[in-house]
Tab-separated table of C-alpha atoms and ligand atoms in Angstrom:
chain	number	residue	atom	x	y	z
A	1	UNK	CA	-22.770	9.401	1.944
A	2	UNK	CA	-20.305	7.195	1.177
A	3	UNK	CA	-16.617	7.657	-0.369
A	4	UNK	CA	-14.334	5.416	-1.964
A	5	UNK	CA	-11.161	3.984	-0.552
A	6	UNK	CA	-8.593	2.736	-2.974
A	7	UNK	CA	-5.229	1.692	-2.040
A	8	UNK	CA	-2.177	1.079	-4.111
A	9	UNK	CA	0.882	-1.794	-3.081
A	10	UNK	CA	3.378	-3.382	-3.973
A	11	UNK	CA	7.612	-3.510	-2.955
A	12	UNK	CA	9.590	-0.647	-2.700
A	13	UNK	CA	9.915	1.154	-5.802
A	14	UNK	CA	7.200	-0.511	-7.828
A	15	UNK	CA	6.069	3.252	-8.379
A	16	UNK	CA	3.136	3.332	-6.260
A	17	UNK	CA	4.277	7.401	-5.311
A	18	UNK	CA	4.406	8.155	-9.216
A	19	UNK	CA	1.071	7.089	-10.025
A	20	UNK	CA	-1.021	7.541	-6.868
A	21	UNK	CA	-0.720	11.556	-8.237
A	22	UNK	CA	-2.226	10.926	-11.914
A	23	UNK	CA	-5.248	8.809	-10.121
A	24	UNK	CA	-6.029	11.783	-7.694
A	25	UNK	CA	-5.722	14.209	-10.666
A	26	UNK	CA	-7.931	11.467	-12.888
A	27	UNK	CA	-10.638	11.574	-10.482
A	28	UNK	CA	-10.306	15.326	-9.459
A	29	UNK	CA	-11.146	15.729	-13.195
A	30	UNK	CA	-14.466	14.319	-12.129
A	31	UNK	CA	-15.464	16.363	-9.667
A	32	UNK	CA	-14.478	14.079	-6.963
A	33	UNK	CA	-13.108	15.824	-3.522
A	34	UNK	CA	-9.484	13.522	-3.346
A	35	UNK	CA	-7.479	12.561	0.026
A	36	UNK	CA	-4.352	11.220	0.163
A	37	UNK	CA	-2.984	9.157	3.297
A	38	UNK	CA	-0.031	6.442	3.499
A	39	UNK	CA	0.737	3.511	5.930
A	40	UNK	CA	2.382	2.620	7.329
A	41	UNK	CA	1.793	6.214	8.829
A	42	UNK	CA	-1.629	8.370	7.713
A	43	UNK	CA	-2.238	9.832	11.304
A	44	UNK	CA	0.588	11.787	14.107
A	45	UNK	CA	0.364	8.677	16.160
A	46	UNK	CA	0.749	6.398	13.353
A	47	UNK	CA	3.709	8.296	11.648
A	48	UNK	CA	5.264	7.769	15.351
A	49	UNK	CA	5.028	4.489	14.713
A	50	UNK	CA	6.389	4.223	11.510
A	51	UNK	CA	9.610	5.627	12.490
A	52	UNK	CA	9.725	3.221	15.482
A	53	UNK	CA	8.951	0.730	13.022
A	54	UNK	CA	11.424	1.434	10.346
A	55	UNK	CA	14.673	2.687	12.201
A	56	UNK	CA	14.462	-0.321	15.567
A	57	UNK	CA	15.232	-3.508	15.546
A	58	UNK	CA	12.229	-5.576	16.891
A	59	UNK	CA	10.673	-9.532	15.891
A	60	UNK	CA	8.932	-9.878	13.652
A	61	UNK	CA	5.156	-10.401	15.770
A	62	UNK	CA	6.230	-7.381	17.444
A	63	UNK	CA	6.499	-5.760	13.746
A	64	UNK	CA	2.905	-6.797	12.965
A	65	UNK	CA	1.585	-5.328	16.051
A	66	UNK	CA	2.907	-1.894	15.725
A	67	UNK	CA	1.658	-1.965	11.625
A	68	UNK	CA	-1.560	-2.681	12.821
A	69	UNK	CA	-1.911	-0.258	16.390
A	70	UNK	CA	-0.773	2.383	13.252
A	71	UNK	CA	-3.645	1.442	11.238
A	72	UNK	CA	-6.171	1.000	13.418
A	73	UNK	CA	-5.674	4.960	14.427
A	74	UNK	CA	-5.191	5.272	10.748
A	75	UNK	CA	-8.902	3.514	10.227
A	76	UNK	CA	-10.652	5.406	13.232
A	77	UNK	CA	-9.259	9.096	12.408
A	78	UNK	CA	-8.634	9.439	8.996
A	79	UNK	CA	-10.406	6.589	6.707
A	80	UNK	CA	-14.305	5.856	8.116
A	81	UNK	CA	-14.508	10.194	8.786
A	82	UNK	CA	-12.986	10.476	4.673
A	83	UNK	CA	-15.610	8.041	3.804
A	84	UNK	CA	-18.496	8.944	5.884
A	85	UNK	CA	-17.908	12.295	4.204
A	86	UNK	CA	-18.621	11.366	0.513
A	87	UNK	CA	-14.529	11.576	0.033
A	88	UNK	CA	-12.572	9.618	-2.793
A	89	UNK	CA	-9.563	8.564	-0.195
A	90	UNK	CA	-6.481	7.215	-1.918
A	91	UNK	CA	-4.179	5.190	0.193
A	92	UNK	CA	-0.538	4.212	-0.652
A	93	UNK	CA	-0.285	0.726	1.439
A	94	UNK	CA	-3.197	-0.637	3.199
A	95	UNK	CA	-3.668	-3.797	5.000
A	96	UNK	CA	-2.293	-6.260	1.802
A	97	UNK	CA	0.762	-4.805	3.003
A	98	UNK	CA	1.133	-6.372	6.505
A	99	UNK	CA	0.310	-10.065	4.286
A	100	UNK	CA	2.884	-9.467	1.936
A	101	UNK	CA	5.512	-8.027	4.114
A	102	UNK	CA	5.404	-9.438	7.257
A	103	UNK	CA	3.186	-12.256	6.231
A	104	UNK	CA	4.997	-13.469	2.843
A	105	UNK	CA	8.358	-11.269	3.349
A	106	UNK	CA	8.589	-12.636	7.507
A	107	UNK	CA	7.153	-15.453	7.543
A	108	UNK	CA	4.189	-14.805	9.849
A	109	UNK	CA	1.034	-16.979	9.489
A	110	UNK	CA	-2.301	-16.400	8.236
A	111	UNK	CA	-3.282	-17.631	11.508
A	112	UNK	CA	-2.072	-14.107	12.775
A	113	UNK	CA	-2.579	-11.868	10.339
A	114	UNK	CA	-6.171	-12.757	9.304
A	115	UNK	CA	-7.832	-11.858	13.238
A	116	UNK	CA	-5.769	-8.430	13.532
A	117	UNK	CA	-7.196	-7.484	10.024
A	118	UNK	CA	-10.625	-8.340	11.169
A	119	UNK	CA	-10.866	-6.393	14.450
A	120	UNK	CA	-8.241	-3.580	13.129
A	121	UNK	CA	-10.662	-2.854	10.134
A	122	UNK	CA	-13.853	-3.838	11.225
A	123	UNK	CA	-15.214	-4.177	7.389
A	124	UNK	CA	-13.753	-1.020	6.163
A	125	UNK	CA	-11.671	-2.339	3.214
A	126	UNK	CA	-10.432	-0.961	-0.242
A	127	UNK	CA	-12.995	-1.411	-2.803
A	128	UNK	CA	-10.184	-1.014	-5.051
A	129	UNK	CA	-6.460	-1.923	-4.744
A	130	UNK	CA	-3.813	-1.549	-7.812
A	131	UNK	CA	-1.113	-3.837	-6.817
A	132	UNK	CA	1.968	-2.759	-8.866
A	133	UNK	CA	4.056	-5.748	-9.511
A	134	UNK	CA	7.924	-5.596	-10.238
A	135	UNK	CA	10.783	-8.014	-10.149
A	136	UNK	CA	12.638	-7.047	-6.743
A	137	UNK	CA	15.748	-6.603	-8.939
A	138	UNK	CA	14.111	-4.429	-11.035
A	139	UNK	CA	12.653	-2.216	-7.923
A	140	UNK	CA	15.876	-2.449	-6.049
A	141	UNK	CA	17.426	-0.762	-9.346
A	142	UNK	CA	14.538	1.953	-9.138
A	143	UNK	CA	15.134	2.569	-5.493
A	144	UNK	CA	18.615	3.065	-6.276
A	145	UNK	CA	17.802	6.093	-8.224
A	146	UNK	CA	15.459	7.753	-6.187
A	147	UNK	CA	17.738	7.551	-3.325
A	148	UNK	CA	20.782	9.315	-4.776
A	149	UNK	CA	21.033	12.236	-3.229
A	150	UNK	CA	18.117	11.881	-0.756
A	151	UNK	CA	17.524	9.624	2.780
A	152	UNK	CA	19.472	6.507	3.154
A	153	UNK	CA	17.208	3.762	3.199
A	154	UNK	CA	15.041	2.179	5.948
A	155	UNK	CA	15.067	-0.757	7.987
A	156	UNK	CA	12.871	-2.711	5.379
A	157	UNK	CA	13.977	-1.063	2.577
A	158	UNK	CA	17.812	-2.521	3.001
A	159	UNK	CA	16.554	-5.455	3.436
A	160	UNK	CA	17.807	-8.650	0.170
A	161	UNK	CA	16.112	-9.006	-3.070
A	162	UNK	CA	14.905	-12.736	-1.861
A	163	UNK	CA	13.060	-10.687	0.961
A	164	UNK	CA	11.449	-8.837	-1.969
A	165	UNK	CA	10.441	-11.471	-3.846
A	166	UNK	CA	8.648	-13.342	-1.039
A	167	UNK	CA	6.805	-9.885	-0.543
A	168	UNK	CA	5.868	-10.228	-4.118
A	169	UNK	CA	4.993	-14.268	-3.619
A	170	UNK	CA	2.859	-12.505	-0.906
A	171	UNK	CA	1.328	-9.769	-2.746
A	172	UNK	CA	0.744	-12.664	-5.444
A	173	UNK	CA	-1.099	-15.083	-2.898
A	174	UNK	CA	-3.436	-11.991	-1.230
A	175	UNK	CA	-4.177	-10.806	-4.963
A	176	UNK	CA	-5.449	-14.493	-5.895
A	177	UNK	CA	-7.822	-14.948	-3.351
A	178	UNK	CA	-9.491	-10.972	-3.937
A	179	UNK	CA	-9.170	-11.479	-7.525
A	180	UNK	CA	-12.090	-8.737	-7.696
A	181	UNK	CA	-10.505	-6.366	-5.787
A	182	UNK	CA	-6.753	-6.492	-6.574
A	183	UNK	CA	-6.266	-5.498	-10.207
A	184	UNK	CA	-2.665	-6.522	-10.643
A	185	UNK	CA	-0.817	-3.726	-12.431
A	186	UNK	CA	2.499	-4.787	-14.951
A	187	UNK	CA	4.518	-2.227	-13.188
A	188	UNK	CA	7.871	-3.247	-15.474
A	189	UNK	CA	7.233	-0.982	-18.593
A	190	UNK	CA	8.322	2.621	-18.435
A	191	UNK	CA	5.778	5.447	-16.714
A	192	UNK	CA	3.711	6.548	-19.410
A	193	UNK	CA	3.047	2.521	-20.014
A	194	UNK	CA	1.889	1.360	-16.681
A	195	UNK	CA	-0.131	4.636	-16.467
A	196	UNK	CA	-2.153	3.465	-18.787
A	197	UNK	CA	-2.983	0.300	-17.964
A	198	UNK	CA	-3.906	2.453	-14.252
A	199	UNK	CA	-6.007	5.267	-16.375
A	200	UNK	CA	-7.887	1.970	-18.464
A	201	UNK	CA	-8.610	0.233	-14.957
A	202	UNK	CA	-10.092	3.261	-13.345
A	203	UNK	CA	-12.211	3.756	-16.934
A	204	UNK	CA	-13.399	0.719	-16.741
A	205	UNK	CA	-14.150	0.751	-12.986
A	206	UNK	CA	-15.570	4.061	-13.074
A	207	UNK	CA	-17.338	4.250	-16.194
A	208	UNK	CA	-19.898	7.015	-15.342
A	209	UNK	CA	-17.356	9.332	-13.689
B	301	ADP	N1	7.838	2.791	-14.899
B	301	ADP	C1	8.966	3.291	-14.381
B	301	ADP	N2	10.124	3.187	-15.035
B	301	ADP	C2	11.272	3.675	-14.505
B	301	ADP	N3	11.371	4.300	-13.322
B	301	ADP	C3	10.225	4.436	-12.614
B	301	ADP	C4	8.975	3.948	-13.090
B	301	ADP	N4	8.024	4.203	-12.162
B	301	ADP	C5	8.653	4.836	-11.152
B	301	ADP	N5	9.960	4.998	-11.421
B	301	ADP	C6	10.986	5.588	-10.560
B	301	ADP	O1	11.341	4.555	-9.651
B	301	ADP	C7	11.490	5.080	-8.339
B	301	ADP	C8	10.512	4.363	-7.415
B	301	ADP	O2	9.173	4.751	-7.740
B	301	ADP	P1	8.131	5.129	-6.580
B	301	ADP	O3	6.887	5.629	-7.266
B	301	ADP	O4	8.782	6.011	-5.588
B	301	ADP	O5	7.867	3.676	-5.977
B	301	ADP	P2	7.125	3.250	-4.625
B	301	ADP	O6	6.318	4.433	-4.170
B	301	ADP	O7	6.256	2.093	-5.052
B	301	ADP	O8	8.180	2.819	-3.676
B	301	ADP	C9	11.270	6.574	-8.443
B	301	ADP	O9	12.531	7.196	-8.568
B	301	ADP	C10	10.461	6.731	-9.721
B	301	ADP	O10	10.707	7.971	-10.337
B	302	MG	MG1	6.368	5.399	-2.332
């Protein structure tokens, strides 16, 4: 048996939370059995990591290392068993995260990022990824409002709009060369708008479920 793994990007406060919910609920609909994981994060040793990640100052190599010793747990312990059991696994952030953030936000090359993704995944890969695309100014304005009130934001998350938008130039650049994969979502309209355009790329995908 095989599952389906389907991850959703894009910068902070594109609304890849809001609408990772309606796609589980869309294909719970259809009978599917639905698992949710995040990265960075997904697995106890992972979400470790994560915290290291986002509250320590480190380099940026250093950065990529720790994303990708998360995932790889994340891959062994949570993705191939989800898959290998017929599950419909929905990830927020996969591995077009480490090429936009610390490839296209930091600066690192392909040169690095391209053999960690090959031996960190060893072929298991989204067969679908909705990459939610906002102007950083626009998700900074989001963020804003989801943070009143709750957790002050993270190491990445403080981080300038020109940061963003080089994340964005990255998500761009990973999205152009897996133009079959990566179905860019217009993430600027209001909820009910850029659920649909998520609801008519999962009908289309998935026209038999
Ligand atoms: N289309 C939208 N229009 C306005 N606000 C939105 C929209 N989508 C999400 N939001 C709000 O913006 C904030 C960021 O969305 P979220 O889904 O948490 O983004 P992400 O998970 O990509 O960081 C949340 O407060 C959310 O309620
Ligand atoms: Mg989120």
């Amino acid at each position: 048996m095989t599952g389906r793994f389907i991850s959703f990007e894009g910068i902070d406060g594109a609304g890849k939370s809001t609408h990772i919910q309606a796609v589980a609920d869309w294909f719970r609909a259809r009978g599917a059995d639905v698992q949710l994981s995040r990265e960075p994060g997904g697995t106890p040793l992972a979400e470790t990591l994560r915290d290291i990640v986002l509250s320590q100052p480190m380099g940026s190599l250093t950065e990529v290392l720790l994303m990708f010793a998360g995932r790889r747990d994340h891959v062994e312990t949570i993705i191939k068993p989800a898959l290998a059991a017929g599950r419909t696994l929905l990830c927020d952030r996969f591995t077009d995260a480490s090429f936009a953030y610390q490839g296209g936000g930091r600066g690192l090359p392909l040169a690095v990022l391209e053999p960690l993704a090959d031996w960190v995944q060893e072929g298991t890969e989204p067969e679908l990824t909705l990459w939610f695309d906002l102007p950083a100014g626009q998700a900074a304005a989001r963020r804003v409002g989801r943070e009143v009130g709750s957790r002050e934001a993270d190491r990445i998350e403080q981080l300038d709009l020109e940061f963003f938008e080089r994340v964005r130039a990255g998500y761009a650049a990973r999205a152009a060369k897996a133009p079959g994969r990566i179905v860019r979502i217009d993430a600027s309209g209001t909820v009910e708008q850029v659920g649909a355009q998520v609801l008519a790329v999962l009908s289309a995908r998935y026209p038999a479920c």
